[in-house]
mmCIF file of C-alpha atoms (C1' of nucleotides) in Angstrom:
data_model
loop_
_atom_site.group_PDB
_atom_site.id
_atom_site.type_symbol
_atom_site.label_atom_id
_atom_site.label_comp_id
_atom_site.label_asym_id
_atom_site.label_seq_id
_atom_site.Cartn_x
_atom_site.Cartn_y
_atom_site.Cartn_z
ATOM 1 C CA MET G 1 116.122 94.462 35.500
ATOM 2 C CA SER G 2 116.368 98.210 35.075
ATOM 3 C CA LYS G 3 120.033 97.729 34.369
ATOM 4 C CA LEU G 4 119.171 95.845 31.212
ATOM 5 C CA ILE G 5 116.408 98.144 30.034
ATOM 6 C CA ASP G 6 118.765 100.890 28.944
ATOM 7 C CA ALA G 7 121.409 98.545 27.525
ATOM 8 C CA GLN G 8 121.347 100.130 24.069
ATOM 9 C CA LEU G 9 121.719 103.621 25.489
ATOM 10 C CA ARG G 10 124.684 102.474 27.549
ATOM 11 C CA GLU G 11 126.550 102.079 24.260
ATOM 12 C CA LEU G 12 126.333 105.844 23.801
ATOM 13 C CA THR G 13 129.032 108.064 25.237
ATOM 14 C CA GLY G 14 126.613 110.965 25.672
ATOM 15 C CA TYR G 15 124.205 108.862 27.717
ATOM 16 C CA THR G 16 126.829 107.172 29.864
ATOM 17 C CA LEU G 17 128.498 110.507 30.464
ATOM 18 C CA ARG G 18 125.210 112.102 31.451
ATOM 19 C CA ARG G 19 124.341 109.300 33.853
ATOM 20 C CA ALA G 20 127.717 109.466 35.573
ATOM 21 C CA THR G 21 127.531 113.251 35.873
ATOM 22 C CA THR G 22 124.015 113.184 37.261
ATOM 23 C CA SER G 23 125.152 110.706 39.871
ATOM 24 C CA VAL G 24 128.355 112.485 40.851
ATOM 25 C CA MET G 25 127.198 116.126 40.996
ATOM 26 C CA PRO G 26 124.801 115.859 43.961
ATOM 27 C CA ALA G 27 127.483 113.915 45.823
ATOM 28 C CA VAL G 28 129.992 116.706 45.225
ATOM 29 C CA ASN G 29 127.443 119.253 46.401
ATOM 30 C CA ARG G 30 127.009 117.350 49.643
ATOM 31 C CA VAL G 31 130.733 117.338 50.232
ATOM 32 C CA LEU G 32 130.983 121.091 49.704
ATOM 33 C CA GLU G 33 127.839 122.087 51.580
ATOM 34 C CA PRO G 34 129.451 122.107 55.058
ATOM 35 C CA PHE G 35 131.915 124.706 53.739
ATOM 36 C CA GLY G 36 129.146 126.929 52.455
ATOM 37 C CA LEU G 37 130.393 126.238 48.937
ATOM 38 C CA ARG G 38 128.808 124.854 45.816
ATOM 39 C CA ARG G 39 130.618 123.392 42.821
ATOM 40 C CA ILE G 40 131.004 126.616 40.924
ATOM 41 C CA THR G 41 132.155 128.651 43.931
ATOM 42 C CA TYR G 42 134.672 125.978 44.915
ATOM 43 C CA SER G 43 136.043 125.844 41.363
ATOM 44 C CA SER G 44 136.249 129.619 41.265
ATOM 45 C CA LEU G 45 138.051 129.711 44.574
ATOM 46 C CA VAL G 46 140.636 127.158 43.443
ATOM 47 C CA ILE G 47 141.353 129.152 40.306
ATOM 48 C CA VAL G 48 141.492 132.544 42.001
ATOM 49 C CA VAL G 49 143.824 131.264 44.730
ATOM 50 C CA ARG G 50 146.251 130.021 42.103
ATOM 51 C CA ASN G 51 145.777 132.906 39.668
ATOM 52 C CA PRO G 52 145.451 136.042 41.781
ATOM 53 C CA GLY G 53 144.663 139.205 39.881
ATOM 54 C CA LEU G 54 142.758 137.623 37.030
ATOM 55 C CA ASN G 55 139.555 139.344 35.996
ATOM 56 C CA GLN G 56 135.980 138.068 35.733
ATOM 57 C CA SER G 57 136.098 137.502 32.006
ATOM 58 C CA GLN G 58 139.175 135.347 32.343
ATOM 59 C CA LEU G 59 137.612 133.401 35.183
ATOM 60 C CA ALA G 60 134.391 132.925 33.240
ATOM 61 C CA ASP G 61 136.387 131.742 30.245
ATOM 62 C CA ALA G 62 138.431 129.305 32.332
ATOM 63 C CA LEU G 63 135.309 127.803 33.889
ATOM 64 C CA ALA G 64 133.260 127.819 30.680
ATOM 65 C CA VAL G 65 130.604 129.973 32.384
ATOM 66 C CA GLU G 66 128.839 132.874 30.664
ATOM 67 C CA ARG G 67 129.978 136.259 31.958
ATOM 68 C CA PRO G 68 126.555 137.333 33.181
ATOM 69 C CA ASN G 69 126.227 134.188 35.246
ATOM 70 C CA LEU G 70 129.576 134.749 36.896
ATOM 71 C CA VAL G 71 128.470 138.087 38.337
ATOM 72 C CA GLN G 72 126.215 136.570 40.973
ATOM 73 C CA ILE G 73 128.813 133.895 41.726
ATOM 74 C CA VAL G 74 131.467 136.515 42.486
ATOM 75 C CA ASP G 75 128.848 138.579 44.380
ATOM 76 C CA GLU G 76 128.160 135.581 46.604
ATOM 77 C CA MET G 77 131.845 134.926 47.270
ATOM 78 C CA GLU G 78 132.533 138.580 47.959
ATOM 79 C CA ARG G 79 129.605 138.712 50.393
ATOM 80 C CA ASP G 80 131.027 135.634 52.164
ATOM 81 C CA ASP G 81 134.439 137.346 52.349
ATOM 82 C CA LEU G 82 136.143 134.650 50.262
ATOM 83 C CA LEU G 83 137.495 136.971 47.588
ATOM 84 C CA SER G 84 137.761 140.650 46.761
ATOM 85 C CA ARG G 85 137.232 142.741 43.651
ATOM 86 C CA GLU G 86 139.739 145.522 43.101
ATOM 87 C CA ARG G 87 139.742 147.837 40.116
ATOM 88 C CA SER G 88 142.594 146.854 37.842
ATOM 89 C CA ALA G 89 145.351 149.456 37.637
ATOM 90 C CA PHE G 90 145.861 148.664 33.947
ATOM 91 C CA ASP G 91 142.240 148.542 32.789
ATOM 92 C CA ARG G 92 139.707 150.432 34.806
ATOM 93 C CA ARG G 93 136.836 148.475 33.317
ATOM 94 C CA ALA G 94 138.053 145.279 34.899
ATOM 95 C CA TYR G 95 138.192 143.924 38.419
ATOM 96 C CA ALA G 96 141.286 142.100 39.638
ATOM 97 C CA LEU G 97 140.105 139.149 41.712
ATOM 98 C CA SER G 98 142.021 137.768 44.657
ATOM 99 C CA ALA G 99 141.225 135.408 47.478
ATOM 100 C CA THR G 100 140.942 136.722 51.033
ATOM 101 C CA GLU G 101 142.775 134.973 53.844
ATOM 102 C CA LYS G 102 139.517 133.346 54.786
ATOM 103 C CA GLY G 103 138.961 132.280 51.173
ATOM 104 C CA ALA G 104 142.426 130.776 50.832
ATOM 105 C CA ALA G 105 142.057 128.900 54.110
ATOM 106 C CA LEU G 106 138.632 127.573 53.144
ATOM 107 C CA GLU G 107 139.949 126.423 49.787
ATOM 108 C CA GLY G 108 142.658 124.438 51.557
ATOM 109 C CA GLU G 109 140.205 122.716 53.877
ATOM 110 C CA ALA G 110 137.683 121.992 51.127
ATOM 111 C CA THR G 111 140.364 120.610 48.837
ATOM 112 C CA LYS G 112 141.357 118.052 51.473
ATOM 113 C CA VAL G 113 137.810 116.760 51.645
ATOM 114 C CA ILE G 114 137.416 116.859 47.876
ATOM 115 C CA SER G 115 140.549 114.748 47.547
ATOM 116 C CA ALA G 116 139.094 112.137 49.860
ATOM 117 C CA PHE G 117 135.846 112.221 47.900
ATOM 118 C CA GLU G 118 137.789 111.839 44.678
ATOM 119 C CA ALA G 119 139.371 108.657 46.026
ATOM 120 C CA ALA G 120 135.976 107.276 47.042
ATOM 121 C CA VAL G 121 134.323 108.066 43.707
ATOM 122 C CA THR G 122 137.123 106.458 41.706
ATOM 123 C CA ALA G 123 137.300 103.382 43.955
ATOM 124 C CA GLY G 124 138.119 100.326 41.882
ATOM 125 C CA LEU G 125 140.238 102.285 39.400
ATOM 126 C CA SER G 126 144.013 102.637 39.536
ATOM 127 C CA ALA G 127 145.652 106.046 39.417
ATOM 128 C CA GLU G 128 146.669 105.319 35.857
ATOM 129 C CA GLN G 129 143.152 104.345 34.882
ATOM 130 C CA VAL G 130 141.839 107.585 36.346
ATOM 131 C CA LYS G 131 144.466 109.532 34.432
ATOM 132 C CA THR G 132 143.465 107.816 31.211
ATOM 133 C CA LEU G 133 139.809 108.468 31.963
ATOM 134 C CA HIS G 134 140.469 112.178 32.392
ATOM 135 C CA LYS G 135 142.533 112.305 29.230
ATOM 136 C CA ASN G 136 139.827 110.591 27.203
ATOM 137 C CA LEU G 137 137.124 112.812 28.643
ATOM 138 C CA GLU G 138 139.131 115.833 27.543
ATOM 139 C CA ILE G 139 139.438 114.395 24.048
ATOM 140 C CA ILE G 140 135.661 113.985 23.942
ATOM 141 C CA GLU G 141 135.122 117.489 25.319
ATOM 142 C CA ALA G 142 137.327 118.895 22.564
ATOM 143 C CA ASN G 143 135.667 116.785 19.853
ATOM 144 C CA ALA G 144 132.213 118.010 20.912
ATOM 145 C CA ALA G 145 133.396 121.630 21.080
ATOM 146 C CA LYS G 146 134.763 121.332 17.558
ATOM 147 C CA LEU G 147 131.459 119.886 16.313
ATOM 148 C CA GLU G 148 129.558 122.747 17.917
ATOM 149 C CA LYS G 149 131.839 125.321 16.360
ATOM 150 C CA ALA G 150 131.411 123.776 12.935
ATOM 151 C CA ASP G 151 127.661 123.765 13.432
ATOM 152 C CA GLU G 152 127.618 127.433 14.410
ATOM 153 C CA ARG G 153 129.533 128.349 11.280
ATOM 154 C CA GLN G 154 127.028 126.413 9.213
ATOM 155 C CA VAL G 155 124.116 128.260 10.795
ATOM 156 C CA GLN G 156 125.733 131.624 10.196
ATOM 157 C CA THR G 157 126.488 131.028 6.527
ATOM 158 C CA SER G 158 123.214 129.376 5.646
ATOM 159 C CA MET I 1 146.521 130.057 28.539
ATOM 160 C CA SER I 2 143.067 129.279 29.833
ATOM 161 C CA LYS I 3 143.925 125.623 29.425
ATOM 162 C CA LEU I 4 146.492 125.932 32.189
ATOM 163 C CA ILE I 5 144.416 128.067 34.538
ATOM 164 C CA ASP I 6 142.224 125.156 35.605
ATOM 165 C CA ALA I 7 145.028 122.591 35.697
ATOM 166 C CA GLN I 8 144.387 121.647 39.316
ATOM 167 C CA LEU I 9 140.675 121.169 38.708
ATOM 168 C CA ARG I 10 141.457 118.931 35.743
ATOM 169 C CA GLU I 11 142.821 116.419 38.253
ATOM 170 C CA LEU I 12 139.293 116.028 39.609
ATOM 171 C CA THR I 13 136.962 113.455 38.071
ATOM 172 C CA GLY I 14 133.902 115.532 38.970
ATOM 173 C CA TYR I 15 135.232 118.596 37.195
ATOM 174 C CA THR I 16 136.469 116.778 34.098
ATOM 175 C CA LEU I 17 133.211 114.865 33.888
ATOM 176 C CA ARG I 18 131.228 118.081 34.165
ATOM 177 C CA ARG I 19 133.238 119.823 31.500
ATOM 178 C CA ALA I 20 132.876 116.948 29.052
ATOM 179 C CA THR I 21 129.134 116.683 29.680
ATOM 180 C CA THR I 22 128.594 120.424 29.279
ATOM 181 C CA SER I 23 130.413 120.255 25.968
ATOM 182 C CA VAL I 24 128.665 117.136 24.630
ATOM 183 C CA MET I 25 125.041 117.819 25.619
ATOM 184 C CA PRO I 26 124.370 120.847 23.407
ATOM 185 C CA ALA I 27 125.943 118.942 20.504
ATOM 186 C CA VAL I 28 123.592 116.014 21.099
ATOM 187 C CA ASN I 29 120.660 118.409 21.240
ATOM 188 C CA ARG I 30 121.617 119.853 17.867
ATOM 189 C CA VAL I 31 121.738 116.386 16.341
ATOM 190 C CA LEU I 32 118.268 115.546 17.646
ATOM 191 C CA GLU I 33 116.634 118.870 16.910
ATOM 192 C CA PRO I 34 115.822 118.127 13.256
ATOM 193 C CA PHE I 35 113.807 115.112 14.461
ATOM 194 C CA GLY I 36 111.834 117.196 16.918
ATOM 195 C CA LEU I 37 113.489 115.240 19.717
ATOM 196 C CA ARG I 38 115.526 116.241 22.728
ATOM 197 C CA ARG I 39 117.842 113.999 24.709
ATOM 198 C CA ILE I 40 115.258 112.756 27.148
ATOM 199 C CA THR I 41 112.602 112.064 24.511
ATOM 200 C CA TYR I 42 115.087 110.228 22.325
ATOM 201 C CA SER I 43 116.222 108.113 25.277
ATOM 202 C CA SER I 44 112.612 107.401 26.204
ATOM 203 C CA LEU I 45 111.792 106.406 22.653
ATOM 204 C CA VAL I 46 114.724 103.980 22.463
ATOM 205 C CA ILE I 47 113.645 102.297 25.675
ATOM 206 C CA VAL I 48 109.957 102.118 24.855
ATOM 207 C CA VAL I 49 110.637 100.664 21.386
ATOM 208 C CA ARG I 50 112.679 97.891 22.959
ATOM 209 C CA ASN I 51 110.502 97.397 26.033
ATOM 210 C CA PRO I 52 106.925 97.790 24.849
ATOM 211 C CA GLY I 53 104.305 97.699 27.592
ATOM 212 C CA LEU I 54 106.453 99.067 30.367
ATOM 213 C CA ASN I 55 104.856 101.713 32.559
ATOM 214 C CA GLN I 56 105.899 105.235 33.422
ATOM 215 C CA SER I 57 107.428 104.349 36.763
ATOM 216 C CA GLN I 58 109.604 101.739 35.131
ATOM 217 C CA LEU I 59 110.658 104.155 32.436
ATOM 218 C CA ALA I 60 111.410 106.878 34.973
ATOM 219 C CA ASP I 61 113.453 104.403 36.977
ATOM 220 C CA ALA I 62 115.397 103.236 33.922
ATOM 221 C CA LEU I 63 116.228 106.795 32.927
ATOM 222 C CA ALA I 64 116.899 108.054 36.461
ATOM 223 C CA VAL I 65 114.225 110.695 36.057
ATOM 224 C CA GLU I 66 111.761 111.633 38.813
ATOM 225 C CA ARG I 67 108.240 110.375 38.065
ATOM 226 C CA PRO I 68 106.662 113.844 38.073
ATOM 227 C CA ASN I 69 109.150 115.054 35.480
ATOM 228 C CA LEU I 70 108.396 112.135 33.211
ATOM 229 C CA VAL I 71 104.740 113.100 32.920
ATOM 230 C CA GLN I 72 105.346 116.091 30.651
ATOM 231 C CA ILE I 73 107.900 114.108 28.660
ATOM 232 C CA VAL I 74 105.364 111.391 27.899
ATOM 233 C CA ASP I 75 102.724 114.077 27.280
ATOM 234 C CA GLU I 76 104.957 115.640 24.671
ATOM 235 C CA MET I 77 105.675 112.334 22.965
ATOM 236 C CA GLU I 78 102.005 111.344 22.985
ATOM 237 C CA ARG I 79 101.067 114.713 21.489
ATOM 238 C CA ASP I 80 103.676 114.166 18.738
ATOM 239 C CA ASP I 81 102.185 110.714 18.090
ATOM 240 C CA LEU I 82 105.426 108.930 18.991
ATOM 241 C CA LEU I 83 103.988 106.700 21.675
ATOM 242 C CA SER I 84 100.691 105.784 23.238
ATOM 243 C CA ARG I 85 99.437 105.321 26.789
ATOM 244 C CA GLU I 86 97.070 102.409 27.310
ATOM 245 C CA ARG I 87 95.612 101.426 30.644
ATOM 246 C CA SER I 88 97.282 98.255 31.811
ATOM 247 C CA ALA I 89 95.005 95.230 31.922
ATOM 248 C CA PHE I 90 96.717 93.987 35.057
ATOM 249 C CA ASP I 91 96.890 97.188 37.047
ATOM 250 C CA ARG I 92 94.421 99.916 36.227
ATOM 251 C CA ARG I 93 96.510 102.552 37.937
ATOM 252 C CA ALA I 94 99.294 102.117 35.381
ATOM 253 C CA TYR I 95 99.746 102.997 31.732
ATOM 254 C CA ALA I 96 101.372 100.543 29.349
ATOM 255 C CA LEU I 97 103.589 102.567 27.036
ATOM 256 C CA SER I 98 104.279 101.541 23.461
ATOM 257 C CA ALA I 99 105.759 103.285 20.449
ATOM 258 C CA THR I 100 103.560 104.209 17.519
ATOM 259 C CA GLU I 101 104.668 103.313 13.981
ATOM 260 C CA LYS I 102 105.749 106.910 13.581
ATOM 261 C CA GLY I 103 107.668 106.750 16.841
ATOM 262 C CA ALA I 104 109.426 103.525 15.914
ATOM 263 C CA ALA I 105 110.385 104.888 12.497
ATOM 264 C CA LEU I 106 111.658 108.131 13.982
ATOM 265 C CA GLU I 107 113.736 106.226 16.525
ATOM 266 C CA GLY I 108 115.364 104.286 13.685
ATOM 267 C CA GLU I 109 116.264 107.431 11.753
ATOM 268 C CA ALA I 110 117.504 109.311 14.801
ATOM 269 C CA THR I 111 119.612 106.349 15.937
ATOM 270 C CA LYS I 112 121.459 106.334 12.621
ATOM 271 C CA VAL I 113 122.410 109.980 13.057
ATOM 272 C CA ILE I 114 123.240 109.475 16.728
ATOM 273 C CA SER I 115 125.592 106.646 15.745
ATOM 274 C CA ALA I 116 127.414 108.942 13.326
ATOM 275 C CA PHE I 117 127.603 111.601 16.028
ATOM 276 C CA GLU I 118 128.946 109.005 18.469
ATOM 277 C CA ALA I 119 131.767 108.228 16.047
ATOM 278 C CA ALA I 120 132.601 111.916 15.676
ATOM 279 C CA VAL I 121 132.587 112.627 19.378
ATOM 280 C CA THR I 122 134.863 109.651 20.172
ATOM 281 C CA ALA I 123 137.252 110.432 17.305
ATOM 282 C CA GLY I 124 140.796 109.553 18.314
ATOM 283 C CA LEU I 125 139.698 106.689 20.549
ATOM 284 C CA SER I 126 139.580 103.045 19.569
ATOM 285 C CA ALA I 127 136.438 100.964 20.024
ATOM 286 C CA GLU I 128 138.145 99.261 22.949
ATOM 287 C CA GLN I 129 139.071 102.560 24.556
ATOM 288 C CA VAL I 130 135.498 103.731 24.257
ATOM 289 C CA LYS I 131 134.281 100.501 25.822
ATOM 290 C CA THR I 132 136.702 100.944 28.725
ATOM 291 C CA LEU I 133 135.625 104.554 29.106
ATOM 292 C CA HIS I 134 131.979 103.534 29.389
ATOM 293 C CA LYS I 135 132.814 100.779 31.857
ATOM 294 C CA ASN I 136 134.791 103.160 34.068
ATOM 295 C CA LEU I 137 132.071 105.809 33.903
ATOM 296 C CA GLU I 138 129.606 103.209 35.103
ATOM 297 C CA ILE I 139 131.895 102.304 37.986
ATOM 298 C CA ILE I 140 132.057 105.967 38.955
ATOM 299 C CA GLU I 141 128.296 106.358 38.615
ATOM 300 C CA ALA I 142 127.797 103.395 40.960
ATOM 301 C CA ASN I 143 130.408 104.679 43.449
ATOM 302 C CA ALA I 144 128.708 108.070 43.631
ATOM 303 C CA ALA I 145 125.264 106.501 44.008
ATOM 304 C CA LYS I 146 126.566 104.405 46.892
ATOM 305 C CA LEU I 147 128.028 107.476 48.579
ATOM 306 C CA GLU I 148 124.748 109.336 48.228
ATOM 307 C CA LYS I 149 122.807 106.426 49.673
ATOM 308 C CA ALA I 150 125.132 106.215 52.646
ATOM 309 C CA ASP I 151 124.773 109.959 53.148
ATOM 310 C CA GLU I 152 120.978 109.737 53.091
ATOM 311 C CA ARG I 153 121.015 107.045 55.740
ATOM 312 C CA GLN I 154 123.224 109.232 57.899
ATOM 313 C CA VAL I 155 120.821 112.153 57.582
ATOM 314 C CA GLN I 156 117.859 109.992 58.482
ATOM 315 C CA THR I 157 119.415 108.455 61.593
ATOM 316 C CA SER I 158 121.016 111.623 62.905
ATOM 317 C "C1'" DT D 1 134.340 149.994 17.494
ATOM 318 C "C1'" DA D 2 135.376 146.509 20.998
ATOM 319 C "C1'" DT D 3 135.512 144.843 25.745
ATOM 320 C "C1'" DT D 4 134.332 144.537 31.073
ATOM 321 C "C1'" DG D 5 131.031 144.087 34.094
ATOM 322 C "C1'" DT D 6 126.193 144.333 34.741
ATOM 323 C "C1'" DT D 7 120.899 143.851 34.653
ATOM 324 C "C1'" DA D 8 117.040 141.568 33.149
ATOM 325 C "C1'" DT D 9 115.107 137.673 31.529
ATOM 326 C "C1'" DA D 10 113.919 133.052 29.983
ATOM 327 C "C1'" DC D 11 114.379 128.277 29.322
ATOM 328 C "C1'" DT D 12 115.755 123.639 30.755
ATOM 329 C "C1'" DC D 13 116.660 120.340 34.216
ATOM 330 C "C1'" DT D 14 115.965 118.541 38.612
ATOM 331 C "C1'" DA D 15 113.580 117.779 43.055
ATOM 332 C "C1'" DT D 16 109.784 117.587 46.557
ATOM 333 C "C1'" DA D 17 105.127 117.720 48.569
ATOM 334 C "C1'" DA D 18 100.599 116.486 48.084
ATOM 335 C "C1'" DC D 19 96.683 114.881 45.645
ATOM 336 C "C1'" DT D 20 93.453 110.851 43.029
ATOM 337 C "C1'" DA D 21 92.600 106.405 41.874
ATOM 338 C "C1'" DT D 22 93.621 102.179 42.343
ATOM 339 C "C1'" DA D 23 95.931 98.049 44.644
ATOM 340 C "C1'" DT W 1 98.978 101.118 53.744
ATOM 341 C "C1'" DA W 2 101.373 101.324 49.433
ATOM 342 C "C1'" DT W 3 101.846 102.400 44.504
ATOM 343 C "C1'" DA W 4 100.923 104.794 39.639
ATOM 344 C "C1'" DG W 5 100.228 108.845 37.707
ATOM 345 C "C1'" DT W 6 99.520 113.698 38.288
ATOM 346 C "C1'" DT W 7 99.699 118.775 39.649
ATOM 347 C "C1'" DA W 8 102.023 122.558 41.415
ATOM 348 C "C1'" DT W 9 106.064 124.550 42.565
ATOM 349 C "C1'" DA W 10 110.788 125.861 43.466
ATOM 350 C "C1'" DG W 11 115.616 125.830 42.854
ATOM 351 C "C1'" DA W 12 119.720 125.207 40.094
ATOM 352 C "C1'" DG W 13 122.149 125.840 35.821
ATOM 353 C "C1'" DT W 14 122.575 127.889 31.398
ATOM 354 C "C1'" DA W 15 121.879 131.257 27.624
ATOM 355 C "C1'" DT W 16 121.045 135.790 25.193
ATOM 356 C "C1'" DA W 17 120.136 140.808 24.537
ATOM 357 C "C1'" DA W 18 121.186 145.250 25.878
ATOM 358 C "C1'" DC W 19 123.226 148.813 28.658
ATOM 359 C "C1'" DA W 20 127.144 152.095 30.997
ATOM 360 C "C1'" DA W 21 131.911 152.762 31.563
ATOM 361 C "C1'" DT W 22 136.171 152.354 29.613
ATOM 362 C "C1'" DA W 23 139.565 150.962 26.095
#
DNA sequence: TATTGTTATACTCTATAACTATA
DNA sequence: TATAGTTATAGAGTATAACAATA
């Protein structure tokens, strides 16, 4: 019954996207909870492990998070001894971020479980279908970003 | 540069989904703003127009919104004269929701603009590719919901 | 002048407990 | 006992303005 009620909305990419995200996010949180991680701290850890020395602005940019909001995220991870802030030798305004041993180890363990979760959440889809899905989602992400940019320009000049 | 930094995360459905949603939602909001609507009120309006007489619990269920959170949404739409609450003849606890003339007209206008937005946000994808995308997103939504349900059972019995 | 990190703040979304009136 | 709608509330997530230190 309720599956038919929103039939028209199911034709909309925005709605379908939102429904899938709302369903998946709490599930991801549950997977990460035993590691003391949440989505944003796990994502940060993955990036810092693979890009040691990057600064907070670069991390915020990579994750599409506002700089002010990243501060408390990095605070939390530093407190949990997952990463460290060191003043950059080149630019004393910036902090060079790097994962601690504990952080790198935790990332490895969490990634194993995330991979298993990934398999479960994409059950019924082939590897190629998943790849296509990701590609198409990135196209949509870029399209929407372009629309927003155009809209901002319009607001500024009007 | 920053496109490569999160390469590993881009392999994850949860991450790619989240990024696309975060990009699309503000764009949808901008499209609806001139109509005095936000995503949830537009979605509610579409459903009520096509399912007149349904009650708030049914609407909340269809939209995957918690009942308490729907109250203020319906309040807002009633205040804006988009829909009306009438005590159900069959069950005096429930309200039968129906769109006002103004609400129905607004839904029609907003849907036209949303359709144009839909085309812009799926630019580069064929109608069939979009259809497949929606189908696969629904599979993922269902997979995640199943995982959450299983997890809840585990918590209850442990 | 511009940028890095920061503080303060506010708004939206989401979730839960507990109440009332009906069933 | 259970359900429909409601109130109150709290926690995430997200966004902006403004500041000090440094470039």
